[in-house]
Tab-separated table of C-alpha atoms in Angstrom:
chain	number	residue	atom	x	y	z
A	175	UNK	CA	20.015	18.817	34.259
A	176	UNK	CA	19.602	16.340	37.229
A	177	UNK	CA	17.664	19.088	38.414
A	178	UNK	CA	15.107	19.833	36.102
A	179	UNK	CA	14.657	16.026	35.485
A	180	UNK	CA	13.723	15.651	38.689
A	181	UNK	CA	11.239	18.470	38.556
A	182	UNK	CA	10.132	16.682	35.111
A	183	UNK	CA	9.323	13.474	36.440
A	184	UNK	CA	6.566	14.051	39.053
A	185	UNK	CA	4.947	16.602	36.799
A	186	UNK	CA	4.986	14.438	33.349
A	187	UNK	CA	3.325	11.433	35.704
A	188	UNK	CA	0.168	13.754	36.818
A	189	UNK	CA	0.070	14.716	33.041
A	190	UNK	CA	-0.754	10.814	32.484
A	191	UNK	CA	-2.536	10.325	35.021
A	192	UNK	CA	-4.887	13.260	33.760
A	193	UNK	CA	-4.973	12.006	30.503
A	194	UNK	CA	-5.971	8.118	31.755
A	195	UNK	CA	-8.615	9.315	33.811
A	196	UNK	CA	-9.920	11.380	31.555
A	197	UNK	CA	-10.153	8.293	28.918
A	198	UNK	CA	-11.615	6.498	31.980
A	199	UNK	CA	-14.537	9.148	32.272
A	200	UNK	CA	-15.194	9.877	28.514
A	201	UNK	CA	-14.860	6.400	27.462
A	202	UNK	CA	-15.660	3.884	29.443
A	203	UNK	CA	-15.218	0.796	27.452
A	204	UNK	CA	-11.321	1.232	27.040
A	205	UNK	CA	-11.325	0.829	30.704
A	206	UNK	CA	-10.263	-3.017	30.378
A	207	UNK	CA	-7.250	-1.406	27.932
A	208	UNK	CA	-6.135	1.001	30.180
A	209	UNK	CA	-6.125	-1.236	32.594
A	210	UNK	CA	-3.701	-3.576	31.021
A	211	UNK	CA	-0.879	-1.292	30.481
A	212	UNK	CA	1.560	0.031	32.908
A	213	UNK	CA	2.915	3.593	32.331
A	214	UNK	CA	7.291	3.639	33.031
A	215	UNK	CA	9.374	6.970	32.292
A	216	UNK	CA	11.949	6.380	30.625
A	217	UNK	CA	14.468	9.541	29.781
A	218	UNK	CA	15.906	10.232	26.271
A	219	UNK	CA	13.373	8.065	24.461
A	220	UNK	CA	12.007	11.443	22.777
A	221	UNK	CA	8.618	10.458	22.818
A	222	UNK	CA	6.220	7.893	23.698
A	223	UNK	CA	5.538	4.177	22.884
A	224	UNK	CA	4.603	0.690	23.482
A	225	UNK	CA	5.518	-2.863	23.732
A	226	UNK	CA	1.932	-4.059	24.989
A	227	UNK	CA	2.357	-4.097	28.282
A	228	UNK	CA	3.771	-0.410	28.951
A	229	UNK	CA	3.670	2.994	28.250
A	230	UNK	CA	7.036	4.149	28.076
A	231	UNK	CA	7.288	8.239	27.963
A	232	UNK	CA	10.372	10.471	27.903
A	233	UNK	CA	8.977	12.768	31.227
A	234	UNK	CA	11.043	15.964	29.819
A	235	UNK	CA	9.778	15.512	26.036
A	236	UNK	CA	6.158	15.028	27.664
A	237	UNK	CA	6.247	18.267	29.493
A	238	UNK	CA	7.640	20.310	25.706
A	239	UNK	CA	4.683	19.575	23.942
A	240	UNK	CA	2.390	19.680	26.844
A	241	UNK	CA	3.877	23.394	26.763
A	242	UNK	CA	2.894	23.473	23.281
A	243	UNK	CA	-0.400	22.159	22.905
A	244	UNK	CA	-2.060	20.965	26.043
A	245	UNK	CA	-4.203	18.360	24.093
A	246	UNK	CA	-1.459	16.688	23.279
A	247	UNK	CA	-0.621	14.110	26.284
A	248	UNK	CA	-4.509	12.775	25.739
A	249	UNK	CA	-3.945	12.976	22.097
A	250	UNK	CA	-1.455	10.514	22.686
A	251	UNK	CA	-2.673	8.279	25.449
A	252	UNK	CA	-5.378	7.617	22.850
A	253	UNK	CA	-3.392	6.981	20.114
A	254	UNK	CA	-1.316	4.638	21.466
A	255	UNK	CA	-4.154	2.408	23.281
A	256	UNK	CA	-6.120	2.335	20.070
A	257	UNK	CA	-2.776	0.759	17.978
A	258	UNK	CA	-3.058	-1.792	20.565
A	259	UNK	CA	-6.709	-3.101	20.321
A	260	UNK	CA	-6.922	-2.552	16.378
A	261	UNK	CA	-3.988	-4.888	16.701
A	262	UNK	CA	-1.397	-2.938	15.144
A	263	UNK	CA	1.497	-3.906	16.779
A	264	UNK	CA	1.010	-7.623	16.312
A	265	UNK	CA	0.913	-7.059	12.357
A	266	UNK	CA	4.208	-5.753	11.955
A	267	UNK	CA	5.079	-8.486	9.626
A	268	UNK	CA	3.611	-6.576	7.201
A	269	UNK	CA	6.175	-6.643	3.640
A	270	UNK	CA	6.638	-2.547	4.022
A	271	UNK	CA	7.125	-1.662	7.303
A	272	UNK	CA	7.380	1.855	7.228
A	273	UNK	CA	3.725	1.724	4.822
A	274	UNK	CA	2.446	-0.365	7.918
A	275	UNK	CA	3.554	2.383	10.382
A	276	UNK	CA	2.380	5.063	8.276
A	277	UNK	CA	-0.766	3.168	7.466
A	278	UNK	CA	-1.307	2.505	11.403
A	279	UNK	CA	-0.823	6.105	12.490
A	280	UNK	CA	-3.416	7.632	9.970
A	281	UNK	CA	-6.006	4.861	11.188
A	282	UNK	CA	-5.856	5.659	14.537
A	283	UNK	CA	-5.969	9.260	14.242
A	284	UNK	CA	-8.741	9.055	11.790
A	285	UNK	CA	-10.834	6.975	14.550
A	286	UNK	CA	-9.743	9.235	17.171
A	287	UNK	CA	-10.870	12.286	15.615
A	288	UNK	CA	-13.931	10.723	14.961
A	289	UNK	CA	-14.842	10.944	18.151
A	290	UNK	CA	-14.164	14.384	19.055
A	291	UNK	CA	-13.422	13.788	22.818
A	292	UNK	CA	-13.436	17.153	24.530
A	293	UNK	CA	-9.661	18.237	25.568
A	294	UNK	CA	-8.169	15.952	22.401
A	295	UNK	CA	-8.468	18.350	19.970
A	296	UNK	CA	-4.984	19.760	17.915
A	297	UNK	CA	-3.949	22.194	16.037
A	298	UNK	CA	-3.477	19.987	12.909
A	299	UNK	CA	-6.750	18.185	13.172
A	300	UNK	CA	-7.639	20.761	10.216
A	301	UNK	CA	-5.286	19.700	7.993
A	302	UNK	CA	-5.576	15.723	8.997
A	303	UNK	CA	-8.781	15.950	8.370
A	304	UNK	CA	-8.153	17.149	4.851
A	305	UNK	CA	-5.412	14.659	4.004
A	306	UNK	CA	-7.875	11.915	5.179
A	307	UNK	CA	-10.713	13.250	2.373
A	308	UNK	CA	-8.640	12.585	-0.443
A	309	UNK	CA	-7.179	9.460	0.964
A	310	UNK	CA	-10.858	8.400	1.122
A	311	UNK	CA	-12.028	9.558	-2.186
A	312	UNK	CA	-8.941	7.635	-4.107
A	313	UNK	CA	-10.452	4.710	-2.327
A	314	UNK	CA	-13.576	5.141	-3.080
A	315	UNK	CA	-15.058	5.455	0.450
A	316	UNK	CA	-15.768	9.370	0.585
A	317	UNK	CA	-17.855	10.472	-1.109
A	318	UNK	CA	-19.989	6.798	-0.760
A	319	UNK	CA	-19.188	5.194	-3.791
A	320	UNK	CA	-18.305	1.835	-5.453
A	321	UNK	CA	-15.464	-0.006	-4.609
A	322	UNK	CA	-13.554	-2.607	-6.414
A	323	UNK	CA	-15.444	-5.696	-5.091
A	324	UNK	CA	-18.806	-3.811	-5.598
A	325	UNK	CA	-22.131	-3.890	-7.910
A	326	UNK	CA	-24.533	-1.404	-8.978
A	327	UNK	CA	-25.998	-0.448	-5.757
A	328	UNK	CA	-24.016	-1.402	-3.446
A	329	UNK	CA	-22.158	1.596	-1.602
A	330	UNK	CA	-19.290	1.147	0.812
A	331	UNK	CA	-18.748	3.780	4.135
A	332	UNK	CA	-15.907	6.152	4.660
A	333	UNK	CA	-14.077	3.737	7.492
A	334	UNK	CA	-10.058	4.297	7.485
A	335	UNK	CA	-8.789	1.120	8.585
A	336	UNK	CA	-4.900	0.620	8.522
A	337	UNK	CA	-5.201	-2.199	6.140
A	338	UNK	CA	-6.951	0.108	3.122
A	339	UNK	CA	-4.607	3.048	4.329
A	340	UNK	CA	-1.760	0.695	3.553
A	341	UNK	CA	-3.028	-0.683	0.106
A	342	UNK	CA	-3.975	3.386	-0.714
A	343	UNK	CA	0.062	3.688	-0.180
A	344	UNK	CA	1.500	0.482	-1.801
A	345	UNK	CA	-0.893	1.135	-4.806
A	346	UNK	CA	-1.731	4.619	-5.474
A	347	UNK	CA	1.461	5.888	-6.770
A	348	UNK	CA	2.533	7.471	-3.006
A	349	UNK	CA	5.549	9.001	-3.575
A	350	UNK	CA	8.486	9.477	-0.764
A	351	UNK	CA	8.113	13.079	-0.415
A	352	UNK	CA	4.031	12.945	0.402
A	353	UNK	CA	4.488	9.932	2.431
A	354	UNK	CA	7.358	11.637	4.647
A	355	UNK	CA	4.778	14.930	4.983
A	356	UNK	CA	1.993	12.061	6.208
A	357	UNK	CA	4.176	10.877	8.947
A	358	UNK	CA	4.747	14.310	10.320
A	359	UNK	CA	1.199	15.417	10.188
A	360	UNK	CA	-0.007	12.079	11.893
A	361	UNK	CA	2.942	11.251	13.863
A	362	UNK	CA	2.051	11.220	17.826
A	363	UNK	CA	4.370	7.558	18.790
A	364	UNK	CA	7.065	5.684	18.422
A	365	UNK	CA	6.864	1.974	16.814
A	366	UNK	CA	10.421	0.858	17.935
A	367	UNK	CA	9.161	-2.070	20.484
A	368	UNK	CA	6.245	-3.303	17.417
A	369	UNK	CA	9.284	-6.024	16.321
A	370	UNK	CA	8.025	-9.248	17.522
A	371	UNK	CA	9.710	-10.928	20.677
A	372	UNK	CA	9.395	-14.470	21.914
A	373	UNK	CA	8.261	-13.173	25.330
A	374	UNK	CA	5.461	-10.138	25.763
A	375	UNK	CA	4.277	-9.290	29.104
A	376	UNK	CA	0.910	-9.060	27.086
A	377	UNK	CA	0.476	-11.554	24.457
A	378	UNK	CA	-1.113	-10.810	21.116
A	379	UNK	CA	-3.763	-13.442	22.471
A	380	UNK	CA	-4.931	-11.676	25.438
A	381	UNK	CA	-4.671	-8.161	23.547
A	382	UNK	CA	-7.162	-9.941	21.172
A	383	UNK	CA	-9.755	-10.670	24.318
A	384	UNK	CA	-9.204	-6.846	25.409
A	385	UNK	CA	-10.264	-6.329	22.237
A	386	UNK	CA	-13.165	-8.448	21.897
A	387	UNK	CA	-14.184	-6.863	25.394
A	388	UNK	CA	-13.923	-3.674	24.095
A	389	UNK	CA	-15.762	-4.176	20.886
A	390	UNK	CA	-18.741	-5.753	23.060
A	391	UNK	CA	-18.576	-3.103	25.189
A	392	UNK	CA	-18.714	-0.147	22.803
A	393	UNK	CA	-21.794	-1.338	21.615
A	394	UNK	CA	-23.725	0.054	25.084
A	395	UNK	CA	-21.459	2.953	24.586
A	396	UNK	CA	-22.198	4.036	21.692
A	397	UNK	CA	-26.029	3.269	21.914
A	398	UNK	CA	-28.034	5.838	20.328
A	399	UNK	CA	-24.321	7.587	18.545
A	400	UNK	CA	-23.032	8.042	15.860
A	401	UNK	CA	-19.727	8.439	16.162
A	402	UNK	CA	-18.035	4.651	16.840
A	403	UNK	CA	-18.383	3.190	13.238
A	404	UNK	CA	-14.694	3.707	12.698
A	405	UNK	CA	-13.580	2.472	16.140
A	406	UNK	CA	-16.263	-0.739	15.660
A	407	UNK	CA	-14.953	-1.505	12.061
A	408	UNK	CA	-11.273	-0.846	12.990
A	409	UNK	CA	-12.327	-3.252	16.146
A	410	UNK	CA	-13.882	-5.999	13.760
A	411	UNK	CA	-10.852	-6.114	11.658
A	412	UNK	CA	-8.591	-6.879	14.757
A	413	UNK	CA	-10.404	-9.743	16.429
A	414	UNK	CA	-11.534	-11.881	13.429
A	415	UNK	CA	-9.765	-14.997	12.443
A	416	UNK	CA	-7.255	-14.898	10.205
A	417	UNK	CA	-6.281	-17.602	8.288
A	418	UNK	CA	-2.967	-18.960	6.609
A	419	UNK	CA	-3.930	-20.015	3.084
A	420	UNK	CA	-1.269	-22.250	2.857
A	421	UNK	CA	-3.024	-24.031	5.865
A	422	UNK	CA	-6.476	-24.014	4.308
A	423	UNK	CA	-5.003	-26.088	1.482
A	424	UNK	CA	-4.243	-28.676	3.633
A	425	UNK	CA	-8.286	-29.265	4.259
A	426	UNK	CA	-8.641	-30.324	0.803
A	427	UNK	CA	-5.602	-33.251	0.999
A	428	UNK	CA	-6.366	-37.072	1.437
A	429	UNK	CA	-4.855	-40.133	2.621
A	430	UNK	CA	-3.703	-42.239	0.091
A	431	UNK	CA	-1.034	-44.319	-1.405
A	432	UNK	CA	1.913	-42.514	-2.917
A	433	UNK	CA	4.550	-44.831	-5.314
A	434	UNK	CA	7.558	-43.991	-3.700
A	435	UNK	CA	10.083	-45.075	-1.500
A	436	UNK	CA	9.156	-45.467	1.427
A	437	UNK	CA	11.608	-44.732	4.370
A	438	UNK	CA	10.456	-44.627	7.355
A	439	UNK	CA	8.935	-48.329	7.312
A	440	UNK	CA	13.023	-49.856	5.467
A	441	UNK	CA	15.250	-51.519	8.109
A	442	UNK	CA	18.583	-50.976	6.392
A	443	UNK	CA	19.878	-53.556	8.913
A	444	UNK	CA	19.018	-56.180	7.260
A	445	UNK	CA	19.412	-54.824	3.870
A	446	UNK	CA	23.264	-53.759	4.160
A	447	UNK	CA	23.643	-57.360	6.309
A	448	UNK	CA	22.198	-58.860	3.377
A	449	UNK	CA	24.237	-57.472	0.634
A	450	UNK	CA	27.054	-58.299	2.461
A	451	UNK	CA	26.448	-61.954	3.266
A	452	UNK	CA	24.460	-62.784	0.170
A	453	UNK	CA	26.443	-60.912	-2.693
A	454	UNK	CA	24.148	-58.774	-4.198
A	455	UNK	CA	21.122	-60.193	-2.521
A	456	UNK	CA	19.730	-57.908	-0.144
A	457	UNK	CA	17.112	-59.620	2.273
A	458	UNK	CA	14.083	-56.857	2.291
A	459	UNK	CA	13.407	-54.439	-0.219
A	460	UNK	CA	12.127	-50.996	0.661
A	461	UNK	CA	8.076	-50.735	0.174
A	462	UNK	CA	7.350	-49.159	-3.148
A	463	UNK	CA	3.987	-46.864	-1.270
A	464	UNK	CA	3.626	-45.229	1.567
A	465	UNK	CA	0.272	-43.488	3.177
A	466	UNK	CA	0.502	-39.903	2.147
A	467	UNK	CA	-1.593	-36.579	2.847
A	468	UNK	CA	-2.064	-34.703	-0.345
A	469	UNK	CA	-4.441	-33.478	-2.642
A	470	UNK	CA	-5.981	-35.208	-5.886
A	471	UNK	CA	-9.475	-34.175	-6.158
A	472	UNK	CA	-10.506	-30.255	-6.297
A	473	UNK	CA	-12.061	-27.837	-7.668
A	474	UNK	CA	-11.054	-24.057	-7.957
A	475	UNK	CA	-13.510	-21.691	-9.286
A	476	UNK	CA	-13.364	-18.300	-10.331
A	477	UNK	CA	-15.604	-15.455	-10.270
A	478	UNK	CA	-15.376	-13.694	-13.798
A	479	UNK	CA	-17.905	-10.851	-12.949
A	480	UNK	CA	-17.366	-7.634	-13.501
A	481	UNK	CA	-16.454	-7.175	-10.137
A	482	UNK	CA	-13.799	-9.274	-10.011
A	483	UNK	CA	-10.748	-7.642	-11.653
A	484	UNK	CA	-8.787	-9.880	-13.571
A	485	UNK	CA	-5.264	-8.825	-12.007
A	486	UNK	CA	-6.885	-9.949	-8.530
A	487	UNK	CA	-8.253	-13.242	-10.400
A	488	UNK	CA	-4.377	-13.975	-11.488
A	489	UNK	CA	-2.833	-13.422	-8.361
A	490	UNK	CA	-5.234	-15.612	-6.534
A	491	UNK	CA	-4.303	-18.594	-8.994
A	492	UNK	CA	-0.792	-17.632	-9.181
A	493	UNK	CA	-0.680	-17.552	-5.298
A	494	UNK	CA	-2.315	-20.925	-5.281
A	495	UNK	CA	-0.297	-22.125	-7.816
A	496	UNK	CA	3.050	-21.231	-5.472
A	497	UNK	CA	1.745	-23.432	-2.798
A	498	UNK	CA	0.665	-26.165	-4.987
A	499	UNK	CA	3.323	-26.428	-7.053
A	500	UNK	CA	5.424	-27.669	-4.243
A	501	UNK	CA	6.470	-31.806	-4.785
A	502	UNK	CA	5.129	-32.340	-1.596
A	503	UNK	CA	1.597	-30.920	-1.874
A	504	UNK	CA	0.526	-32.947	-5.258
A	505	UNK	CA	0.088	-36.660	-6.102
A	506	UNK	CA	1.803	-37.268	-9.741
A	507	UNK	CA	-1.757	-38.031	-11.090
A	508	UNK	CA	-4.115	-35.236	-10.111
A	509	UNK	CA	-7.706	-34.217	-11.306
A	510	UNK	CA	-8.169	-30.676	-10.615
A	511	UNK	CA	-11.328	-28.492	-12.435
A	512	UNK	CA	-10.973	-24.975	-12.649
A	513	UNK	CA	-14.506	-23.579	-13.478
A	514	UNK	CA	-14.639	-19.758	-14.816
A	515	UNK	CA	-18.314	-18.468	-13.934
A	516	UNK	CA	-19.903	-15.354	-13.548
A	517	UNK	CA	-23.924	-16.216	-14.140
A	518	UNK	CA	-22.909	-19.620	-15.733
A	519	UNK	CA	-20.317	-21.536	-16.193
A	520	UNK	CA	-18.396	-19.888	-19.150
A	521	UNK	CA	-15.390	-22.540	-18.939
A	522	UNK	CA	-14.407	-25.487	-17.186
A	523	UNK	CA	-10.398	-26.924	-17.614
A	524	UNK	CA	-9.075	-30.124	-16.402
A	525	UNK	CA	-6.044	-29.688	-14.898
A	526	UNK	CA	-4.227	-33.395	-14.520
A	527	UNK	CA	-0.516	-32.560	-13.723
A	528	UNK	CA	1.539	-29.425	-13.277
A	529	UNK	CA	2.499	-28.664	-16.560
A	530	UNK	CA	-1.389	-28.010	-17.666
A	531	UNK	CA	-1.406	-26.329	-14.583
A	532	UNK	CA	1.257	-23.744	-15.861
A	533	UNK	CA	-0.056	-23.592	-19.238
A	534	UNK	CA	-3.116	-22.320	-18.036
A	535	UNK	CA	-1.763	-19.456	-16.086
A	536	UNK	CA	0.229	-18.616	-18.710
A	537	UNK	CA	-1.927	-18.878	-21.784
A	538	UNK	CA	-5.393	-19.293	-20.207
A	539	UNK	CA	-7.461	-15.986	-21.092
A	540	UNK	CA	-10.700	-15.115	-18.662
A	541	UNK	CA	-14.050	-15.139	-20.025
A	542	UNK	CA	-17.514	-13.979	-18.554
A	543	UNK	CA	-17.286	-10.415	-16.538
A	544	UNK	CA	-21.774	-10.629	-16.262
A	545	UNK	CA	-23.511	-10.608	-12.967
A	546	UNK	CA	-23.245	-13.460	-9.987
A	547	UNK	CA	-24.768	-16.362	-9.317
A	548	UNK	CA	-22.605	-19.143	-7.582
A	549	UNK	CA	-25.303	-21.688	-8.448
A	550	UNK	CA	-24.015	-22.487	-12.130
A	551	UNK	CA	-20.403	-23.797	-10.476
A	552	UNK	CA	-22.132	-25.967	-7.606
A	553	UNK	CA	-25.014	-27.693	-10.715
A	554	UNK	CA	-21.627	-28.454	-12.912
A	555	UNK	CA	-19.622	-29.736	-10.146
A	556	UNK	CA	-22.631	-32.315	-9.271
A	557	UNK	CA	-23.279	-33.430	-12.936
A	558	UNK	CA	-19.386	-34.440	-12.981
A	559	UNK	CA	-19.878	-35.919	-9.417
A	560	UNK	CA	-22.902	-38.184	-11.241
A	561	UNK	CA	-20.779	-38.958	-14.178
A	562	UNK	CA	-17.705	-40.147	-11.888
A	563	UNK	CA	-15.174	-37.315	-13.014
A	564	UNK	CA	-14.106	-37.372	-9.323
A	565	UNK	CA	-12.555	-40.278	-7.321
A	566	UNK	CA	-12.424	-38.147	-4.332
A	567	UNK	CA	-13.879	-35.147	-4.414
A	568	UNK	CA	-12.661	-33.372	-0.971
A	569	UNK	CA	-13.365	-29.843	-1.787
A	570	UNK	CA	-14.447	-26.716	-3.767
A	571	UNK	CA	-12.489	-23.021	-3.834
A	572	UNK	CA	-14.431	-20.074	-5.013
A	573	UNK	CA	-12.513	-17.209	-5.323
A	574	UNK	CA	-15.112	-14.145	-5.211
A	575	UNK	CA	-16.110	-10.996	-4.136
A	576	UNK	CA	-19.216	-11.877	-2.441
A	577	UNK	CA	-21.571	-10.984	-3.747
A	578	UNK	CA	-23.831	-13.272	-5.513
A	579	UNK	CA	-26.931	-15.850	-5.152
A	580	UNK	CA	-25.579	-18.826	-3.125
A	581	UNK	CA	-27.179	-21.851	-3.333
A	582	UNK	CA	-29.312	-23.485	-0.459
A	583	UNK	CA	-28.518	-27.198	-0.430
A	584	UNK	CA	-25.114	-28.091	1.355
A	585	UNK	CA	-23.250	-29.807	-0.778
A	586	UNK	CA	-21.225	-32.599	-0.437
A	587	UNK	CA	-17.735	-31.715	0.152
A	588	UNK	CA	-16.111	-29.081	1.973
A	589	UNK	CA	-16.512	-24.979	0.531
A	590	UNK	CA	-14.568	-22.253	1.130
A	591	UNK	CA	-15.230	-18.848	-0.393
A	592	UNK	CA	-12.537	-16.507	-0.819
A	593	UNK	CA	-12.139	-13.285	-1.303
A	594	UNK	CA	-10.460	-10.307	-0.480
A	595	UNK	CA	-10.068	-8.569	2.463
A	596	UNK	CA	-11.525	-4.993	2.476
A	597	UNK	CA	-11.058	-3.729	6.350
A	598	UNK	CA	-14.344	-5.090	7.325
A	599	UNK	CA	-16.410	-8.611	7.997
A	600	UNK	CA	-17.086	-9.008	4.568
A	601	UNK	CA	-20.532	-10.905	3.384
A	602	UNK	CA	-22.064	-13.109	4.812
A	603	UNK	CA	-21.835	-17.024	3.256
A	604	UNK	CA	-24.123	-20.046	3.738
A	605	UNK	CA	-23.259	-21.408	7.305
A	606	UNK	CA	-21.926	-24.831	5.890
A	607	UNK	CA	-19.131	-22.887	3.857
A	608	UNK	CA	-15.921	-21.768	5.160
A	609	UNK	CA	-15.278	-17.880	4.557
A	610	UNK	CA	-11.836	-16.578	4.019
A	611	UNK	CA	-10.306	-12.912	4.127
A	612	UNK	CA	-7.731	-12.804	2.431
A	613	UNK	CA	-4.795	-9.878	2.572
A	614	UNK	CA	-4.155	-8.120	-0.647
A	615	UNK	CA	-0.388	-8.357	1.035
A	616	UNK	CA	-0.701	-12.111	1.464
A	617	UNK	CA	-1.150	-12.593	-2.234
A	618	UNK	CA	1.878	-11.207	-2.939
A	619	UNK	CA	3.979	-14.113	-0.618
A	620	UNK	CA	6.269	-15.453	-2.399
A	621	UNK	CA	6.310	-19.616	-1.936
């Protein structure tokens, strides 16, 4: 055994060598990936995988399907380094990990085959390829057609990322026997070192800037091809901001005075001496306010076109609801507008504590489901704002799908447009509003 292990070892280290100059040659801008990894053998691991910083490949199981299918150490190389700049590894928080390692592997491949890289090719590209039709068709994306968040005309592209692979298996009534026949056709690593650590020899912040390098240069790559859109959308998804919507809520608090106890300004020194000395006479009394960050003044509107589902519309407001709802987050008196609008304004309901606030998500029925025009909600909030409905109006939450007629004039308080996140940029949004992506996973946090 010592034997043939030693034979193994030399032999399985030209195989990656091969393979990472051949990535060198046929794609140049990986070159900053490759670059950041180290390849280490490491025996009985059965296969090959990643923590970021290494390669780590059994030498004898390398050699066994080299023997088989001669594509296959390439195959792999490839597969591995794309995980790592579509970010993969660094969103495997995900609530179902084994749909997020499913989801992952069926991305990459997708992209890889995409590109058709001479010497990558398998046996089981055939049937891959066929799996990934109907995945795309359930999605809508192949053939072109309309998507959830879409309108009459608008078309979305056949792009796999691992984010719509996982929704198509959360969603689409997956069963365990199909998604146990997906891992085996698109299987090529192992995901054991994806758990996050405290210390990575590459951190998820300099994979991000590998990332952004390659994305910038692909674009001189692929100058002129055809064949990059899924690595450049796969690529987009990776290095764009992502947000914590928690956090977002937090733009929209203010200072202010809260009628409460408050603690951290009460010397109980002289309180306890006083009761002591005096009887029943202390000689301060705790402050009855303190300065506190929360929110008062807000609006939330919703998009009731017929674009926007109402199942998405609920979880959005019961997600926001979870993260309001906390003590902490609310003044006892608020003033809080939630506007329904698809072309105009259909409803408008003042929300002043949290019991209307639960009485609307539980009884509150959606009305609209016409066109898009965000104007409506931005006129309404500005006749209130003239009548003095607002003490302190910090911001406004549209919950969307983007598409619509925005209006030109930059309103007075802060704007963020949310909607959900697709695998891509999503639309564009007037440059003095915030945009938000958010996960279809995220709205299912629990708070």
């Amino acid at each position: 055994m010592e034997d043939i292990l030693d034979k193994a070892k030399p032999l399985a280290a030209k195989l990656m060598g091969y393979a990472r100059d051949s990535i060198l040659v046929n794609l140049r801008f990986l070159d900053v990936a490759v670059s950041a990894l180290f390849l280490e053998q490491r025996q009985g691991l059965a296969g090959a995988a990643s923590d970021g910083g290494k390669i780590y490949y059994d030498p004898v199981f390398l050699l066994k399907k080299y023997k088989e299918e001669p594509a296959y150490v390439l195959r792999m190389y490839l597969h591995i380094l794309f995980h790592l700049i579509f970010f993969h590894n660094f969103q495997y928080d995900k609530l179902d990990k084994q749909a997020w390692d499913l989801a992952a592997d069926i991305a990459v491949e997708a992209a890889v085959m995409e590109l058709a890289i001479p010497g990558s090719e398998l046996e089981t590209d055939e049937k891959k390829e066929r799996k990934l039709r109907i995945i795309r068709e359930d999605l809508g994306l192949y053939p072109r057609g309309k998507g959830a968040f879409q309108e009459e005309g608008q078309v979305s592209g056949g792009v796999l990322s691992a984010e719509k692979v996982y929704r198509y298996l959360r969603s689409f009534g997956v069963g365990t026997k199909e998604r146990e026949e997906l891992s085996l056709l698109f299987f090529m690593d192992l995901h054991r070192f994806w758990e996050p650590k405290e210390e990575l020899f590459v951190s998820p912040e300099q994979w991000k800037k590998i990332s952004e390098r390659v994305r910038a240069d692909l674009k001189s790559f692929s100058k002129g091809k055809t064949k990059s859109e899924s690595i450049e959308q796969n690529l987009a998804q990776a290095v764009k901001d992502r947000y914590c919507y928690k956090d977002l809520l937090a733009k929209f608090t203010v200072m202010n005075e809260d009628l409460q106890v408050n603690d951290d300004e009460f010397d109980y020194i002289y309180y306890t001496y006083g009761l002591s000395k005096y009887g029943n006479m202390p000689l301060v009394e705790p402050l009855e306010y303190r300065d506190s960050k929360k929110i008062r003044d807000f609006v939330i509107a919703i998009d009731t076109s017929a674009s926007c589902r109402g199942a998405l519309v609920k979880a959005f407001l019961q997600k926001t609801y979870g993260i309001l709802s906390g003590e902490d987050n609310f003044f006892k008196k608020m003033n809080v507008h939630i506007i329904q609008c698809d072309y105009e304004v259909q409803k408008d309901t003042k929300i002043t504590c949290l019991e209307d606030l639960n009485a609307f998500l539980s009884n509150e029925k959606l009305t609209g489901f016409g066109s898009t025009d965000f104007r409506p909600v931005f006129e309404h909030v500005e006749e209130l704002l003239s009548k003095g409905e607002f003490e302190n109006l910090k911001g406004l939450i549209y919950f969307t799908d983007g598409y619509g007629v925005y209006p030109q004039k930059m309103p007075s308080y802060d704007v963020m447009f949310v909607f959900l996140d697709n695998g891509d940029e999503g639309p564009d949004v007037p440059t003095w509003a915030v945009k938000v992506l958010l996960d279809y996973e995220e709205l299912e946090d629990e708070y």
